[in-house]
mmCIF file of C-alpha atoms in Angstrom:
data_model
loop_
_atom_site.group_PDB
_atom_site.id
_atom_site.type_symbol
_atom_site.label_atom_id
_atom_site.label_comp_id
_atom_site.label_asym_id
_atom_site.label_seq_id
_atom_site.Cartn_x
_atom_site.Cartn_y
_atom_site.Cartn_z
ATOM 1 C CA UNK A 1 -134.340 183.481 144.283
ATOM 2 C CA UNK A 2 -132.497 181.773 147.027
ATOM 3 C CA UNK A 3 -128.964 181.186 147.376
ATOM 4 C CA UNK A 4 -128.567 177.830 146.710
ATOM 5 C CA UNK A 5 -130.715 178.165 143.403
ATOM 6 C CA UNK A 6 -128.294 181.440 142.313
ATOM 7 C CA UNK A 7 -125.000 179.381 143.953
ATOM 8 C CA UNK A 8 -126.238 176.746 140.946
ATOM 9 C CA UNK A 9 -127.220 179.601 137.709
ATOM 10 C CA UNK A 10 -123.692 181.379 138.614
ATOM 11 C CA UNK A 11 -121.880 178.011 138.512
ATOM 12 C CA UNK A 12 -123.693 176.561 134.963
ATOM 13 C CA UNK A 13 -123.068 180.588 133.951
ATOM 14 C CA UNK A 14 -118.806 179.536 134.542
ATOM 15 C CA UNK A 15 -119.278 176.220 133.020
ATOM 16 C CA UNK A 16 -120.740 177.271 129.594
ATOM 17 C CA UNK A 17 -118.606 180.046 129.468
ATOM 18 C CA UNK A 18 -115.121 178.340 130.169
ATOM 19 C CA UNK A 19 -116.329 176.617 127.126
ATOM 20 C CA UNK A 20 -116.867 179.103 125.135
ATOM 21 C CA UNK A 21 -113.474 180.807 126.485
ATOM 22 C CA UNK A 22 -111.741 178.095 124.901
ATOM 23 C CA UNK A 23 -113.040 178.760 121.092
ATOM 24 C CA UNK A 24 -112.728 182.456 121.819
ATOM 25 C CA UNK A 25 -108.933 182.409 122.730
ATOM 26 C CA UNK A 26 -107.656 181.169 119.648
ATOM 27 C CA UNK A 27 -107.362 183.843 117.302
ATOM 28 C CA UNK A 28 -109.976 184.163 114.299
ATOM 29 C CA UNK A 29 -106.741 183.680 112.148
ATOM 30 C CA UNK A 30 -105.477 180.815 114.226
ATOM 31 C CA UNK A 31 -108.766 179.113 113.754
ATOM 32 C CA UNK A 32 -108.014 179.787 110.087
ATOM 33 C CA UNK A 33 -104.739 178.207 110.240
ATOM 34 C CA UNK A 34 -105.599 174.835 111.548
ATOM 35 C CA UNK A 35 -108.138 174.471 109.068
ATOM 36 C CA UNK A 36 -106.049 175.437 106.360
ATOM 37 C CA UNK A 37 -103.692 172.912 107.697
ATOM 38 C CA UNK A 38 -106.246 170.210 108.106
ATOM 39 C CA UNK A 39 -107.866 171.268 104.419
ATOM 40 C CA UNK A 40 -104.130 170.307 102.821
ATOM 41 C CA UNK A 41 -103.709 167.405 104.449
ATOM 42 C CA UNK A 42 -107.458 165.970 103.653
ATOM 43 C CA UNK A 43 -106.763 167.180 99.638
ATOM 44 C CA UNK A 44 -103.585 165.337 100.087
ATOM 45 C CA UNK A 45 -104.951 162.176 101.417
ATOM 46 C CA UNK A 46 -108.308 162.322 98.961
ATOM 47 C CA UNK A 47 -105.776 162.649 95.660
ATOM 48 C CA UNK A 48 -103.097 159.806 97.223
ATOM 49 C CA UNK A 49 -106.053 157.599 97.384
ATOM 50 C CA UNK A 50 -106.970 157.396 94.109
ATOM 51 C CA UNK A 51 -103.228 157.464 92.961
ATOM 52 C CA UNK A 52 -102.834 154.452 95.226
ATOM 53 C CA UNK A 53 -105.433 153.193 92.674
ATOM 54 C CA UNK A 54 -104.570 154.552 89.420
ATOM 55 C CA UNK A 55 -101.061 155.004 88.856
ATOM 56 C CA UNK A 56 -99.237 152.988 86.409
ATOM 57 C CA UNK A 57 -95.718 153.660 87.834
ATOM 58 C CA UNK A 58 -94.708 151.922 90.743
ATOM 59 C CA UNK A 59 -92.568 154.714 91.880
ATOM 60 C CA UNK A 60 -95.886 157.291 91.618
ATOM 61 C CA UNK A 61 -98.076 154.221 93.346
ATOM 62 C CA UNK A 62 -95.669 154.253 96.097
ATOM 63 C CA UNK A 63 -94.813 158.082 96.256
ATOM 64 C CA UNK A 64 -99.206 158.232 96.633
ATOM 65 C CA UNK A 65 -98.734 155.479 99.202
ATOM 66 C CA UNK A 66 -96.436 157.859 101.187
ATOM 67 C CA UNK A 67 -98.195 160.860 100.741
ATOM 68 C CA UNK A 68 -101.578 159.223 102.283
ATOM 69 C CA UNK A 69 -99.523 157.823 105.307
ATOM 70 C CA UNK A 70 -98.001 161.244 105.820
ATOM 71 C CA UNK A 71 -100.738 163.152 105.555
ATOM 72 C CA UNK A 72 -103.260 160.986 107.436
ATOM 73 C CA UNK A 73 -100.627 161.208 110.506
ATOM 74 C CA UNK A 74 -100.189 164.919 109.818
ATOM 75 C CA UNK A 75 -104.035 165.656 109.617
ATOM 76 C CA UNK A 76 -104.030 163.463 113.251
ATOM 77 C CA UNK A 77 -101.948 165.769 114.278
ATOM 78 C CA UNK A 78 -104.094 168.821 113.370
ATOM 79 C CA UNK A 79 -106.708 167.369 114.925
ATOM 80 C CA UNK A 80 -105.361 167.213 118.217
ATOM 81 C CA UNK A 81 -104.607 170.717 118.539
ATOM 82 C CA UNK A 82 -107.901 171.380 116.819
ATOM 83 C CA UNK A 83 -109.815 169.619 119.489
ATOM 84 C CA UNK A 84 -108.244 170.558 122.854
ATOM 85 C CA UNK A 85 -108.515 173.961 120.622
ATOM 86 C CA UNK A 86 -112.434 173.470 120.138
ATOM 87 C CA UNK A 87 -112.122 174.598 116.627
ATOM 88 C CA UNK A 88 -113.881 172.430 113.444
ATOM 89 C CA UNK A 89 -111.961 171.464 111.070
ATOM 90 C CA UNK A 90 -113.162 170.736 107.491
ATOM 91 C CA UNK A 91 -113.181 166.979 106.470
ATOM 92 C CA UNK A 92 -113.163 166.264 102.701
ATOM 93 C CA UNK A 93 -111.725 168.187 100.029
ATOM 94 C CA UNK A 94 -112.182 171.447 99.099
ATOM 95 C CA UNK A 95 -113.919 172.591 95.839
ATOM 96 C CA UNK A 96 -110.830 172.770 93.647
ATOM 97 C CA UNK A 97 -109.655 169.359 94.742
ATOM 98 C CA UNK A 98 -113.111 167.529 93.663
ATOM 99 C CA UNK A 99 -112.664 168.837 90.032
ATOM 100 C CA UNK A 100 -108.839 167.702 90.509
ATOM 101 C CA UNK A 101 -110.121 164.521 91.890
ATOM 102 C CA UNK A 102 -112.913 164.427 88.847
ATOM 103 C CA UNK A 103 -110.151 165.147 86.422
ATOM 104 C CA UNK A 104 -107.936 162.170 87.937
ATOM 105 C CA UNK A 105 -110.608 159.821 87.848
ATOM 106 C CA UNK A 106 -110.748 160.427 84.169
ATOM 107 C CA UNK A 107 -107.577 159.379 83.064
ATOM 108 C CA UNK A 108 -105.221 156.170 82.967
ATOM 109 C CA UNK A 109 -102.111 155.448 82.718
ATOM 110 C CA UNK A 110 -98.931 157.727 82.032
ATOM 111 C CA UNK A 111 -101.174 160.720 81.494
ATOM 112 C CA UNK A 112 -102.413 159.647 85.183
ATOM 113 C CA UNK A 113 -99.071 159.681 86.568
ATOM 114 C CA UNK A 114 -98.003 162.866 85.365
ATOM 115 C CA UNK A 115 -101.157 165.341 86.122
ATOM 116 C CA UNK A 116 -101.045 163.713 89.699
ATOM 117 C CA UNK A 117 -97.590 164.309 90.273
ATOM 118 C CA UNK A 118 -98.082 168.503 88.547
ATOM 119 C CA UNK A 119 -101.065 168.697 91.035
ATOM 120 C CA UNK A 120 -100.819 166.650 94.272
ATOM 121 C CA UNK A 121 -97.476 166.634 94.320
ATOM 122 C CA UNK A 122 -95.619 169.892 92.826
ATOM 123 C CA UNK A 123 -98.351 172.355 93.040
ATOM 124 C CA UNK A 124 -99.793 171.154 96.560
ATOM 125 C CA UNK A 125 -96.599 170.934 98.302
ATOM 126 C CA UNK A 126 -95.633 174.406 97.150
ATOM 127 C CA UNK A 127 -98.889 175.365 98.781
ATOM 128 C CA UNK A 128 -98.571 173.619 101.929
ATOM 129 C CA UNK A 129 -94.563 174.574 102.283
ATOM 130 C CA UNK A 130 -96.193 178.431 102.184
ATOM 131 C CA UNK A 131 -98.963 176.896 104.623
ATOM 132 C CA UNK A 132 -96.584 175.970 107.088
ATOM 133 C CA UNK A 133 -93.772 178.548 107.199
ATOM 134 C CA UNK A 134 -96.354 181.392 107.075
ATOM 135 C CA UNK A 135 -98.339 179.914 109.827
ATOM 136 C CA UNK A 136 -94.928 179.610 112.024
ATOM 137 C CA UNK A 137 -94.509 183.316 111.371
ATOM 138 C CA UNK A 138 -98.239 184.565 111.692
ATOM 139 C CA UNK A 139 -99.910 182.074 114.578
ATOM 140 C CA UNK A 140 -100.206 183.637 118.141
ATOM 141 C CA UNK A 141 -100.784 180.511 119.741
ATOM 142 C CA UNK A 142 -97.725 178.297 120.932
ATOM 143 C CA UNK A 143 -99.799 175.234 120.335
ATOM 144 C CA UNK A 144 -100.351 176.055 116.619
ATOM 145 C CA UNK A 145 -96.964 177.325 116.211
ATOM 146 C CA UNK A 146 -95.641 174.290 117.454
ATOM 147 C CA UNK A 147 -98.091 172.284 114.952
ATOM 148 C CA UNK A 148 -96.641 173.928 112.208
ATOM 149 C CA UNK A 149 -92.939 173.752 112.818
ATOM 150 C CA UNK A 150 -93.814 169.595 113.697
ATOM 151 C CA UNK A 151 -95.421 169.587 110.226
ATOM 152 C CA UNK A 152 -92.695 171.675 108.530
ATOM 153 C CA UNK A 153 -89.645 168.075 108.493
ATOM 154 C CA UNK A 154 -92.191 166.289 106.536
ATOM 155 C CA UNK A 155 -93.719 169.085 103.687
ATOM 156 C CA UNK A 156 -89.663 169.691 103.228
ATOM 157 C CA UNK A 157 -88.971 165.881 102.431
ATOM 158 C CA UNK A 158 -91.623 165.899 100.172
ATOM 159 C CA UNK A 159 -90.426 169.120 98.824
ATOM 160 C CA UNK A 160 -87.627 167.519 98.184
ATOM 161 C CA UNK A 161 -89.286 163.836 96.606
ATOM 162 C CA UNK A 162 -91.790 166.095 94.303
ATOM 163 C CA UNK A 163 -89.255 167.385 91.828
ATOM 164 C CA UNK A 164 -87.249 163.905 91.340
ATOM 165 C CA UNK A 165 -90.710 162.082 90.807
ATOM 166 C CA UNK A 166 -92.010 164.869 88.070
ATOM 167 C CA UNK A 167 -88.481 163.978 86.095
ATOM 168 C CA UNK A 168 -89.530 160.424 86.685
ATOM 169 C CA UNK A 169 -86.422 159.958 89.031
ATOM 170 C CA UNK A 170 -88.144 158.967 92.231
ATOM 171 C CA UNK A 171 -86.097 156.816 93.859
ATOM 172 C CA UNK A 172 -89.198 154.660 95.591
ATOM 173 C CA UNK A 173 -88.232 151.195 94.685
ATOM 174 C CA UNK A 174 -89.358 150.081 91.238
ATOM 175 C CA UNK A 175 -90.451 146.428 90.158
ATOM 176 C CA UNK A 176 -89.437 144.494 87.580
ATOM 177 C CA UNK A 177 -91.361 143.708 84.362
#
């Protein structure tokens, strides 16, 4: 083999494995993290939709409204990282958020409204508030630490919109009948 033929194997040899190095120095549980964070976000976005749809209460039609805004900008977010991270990130909701979603679709009205707001917005936020403080404590990387304390302002205010809207207290504008 000449020189100029083993200059060119060593140098596609660096190239594929600079790419490779990328994947490889994020953490398996880093990896984890990001999709975890992108998997709430898409379940949050998936269930808003159809409460965008369904609800029957203008307050839980615009609380849905805000939580697939927020969420769409906060899975952008996790797909930055993700990508200059070379990780793959799920992108539609997970098992247990189809039968939610199936479950949804199947009712109307009041009964709507409330079993989105238990799910979506009480039970998933709980979920993602864990999400998000765990993966400031456990993440190696800066990048995904950083991710998750950016994400953190936003799961708080809805921590803190969740519990007003299950007492049917939301304070979203309401519209006259």
């Amino acid at each position: 083999m000449n020189n100029k033929i083993r200059i060119a194997v060593a140098a596609c040899a660096a190239v594929l494995a600079a790419g490779a190095a990328t994947a490889q120095n994020l953490s398996k549980g880093d990896q984890r993290i990001l999709a975890s964070l992108a998997q709430a976000n898409v379940n949050e976005v998936a269930a808003g939709n159809i409460a965008v749809q369904k609800a029957s209460a203008p307050e839980v039609k615009a609380f849905a409204q805000k939580m697939v805004d927020d969420h769409t900008k906060g899975l952008q977010e996790v797909q930055q990282v993700a990508q200059a991270k070379n990780v793959t990130l799920p992108t539609e909701p997970d098992a247990k958020h189809k039968k939610m979603a199936d479950r949804l679709n199947a009712l109307s009205g009041a009964e709507f409204d409330k079993n989105y707001v238990a799910n979506a917005g009480v039970n998933d936020h709980k979920a993602a508030h864990k999400l998000v403080a765990d993966a400031q404590q456990k993440a190696k990387d800066p990048d995904v630490k950083a991710l998750a304390a950016k994400l953190q302002p936003t799961i708080d205010e809805h921590m803190k919109s969740v519990p007003q809207m299950a007492a049917g207290k939301a304070d979203a504008p309401r519209t006259q009948q």
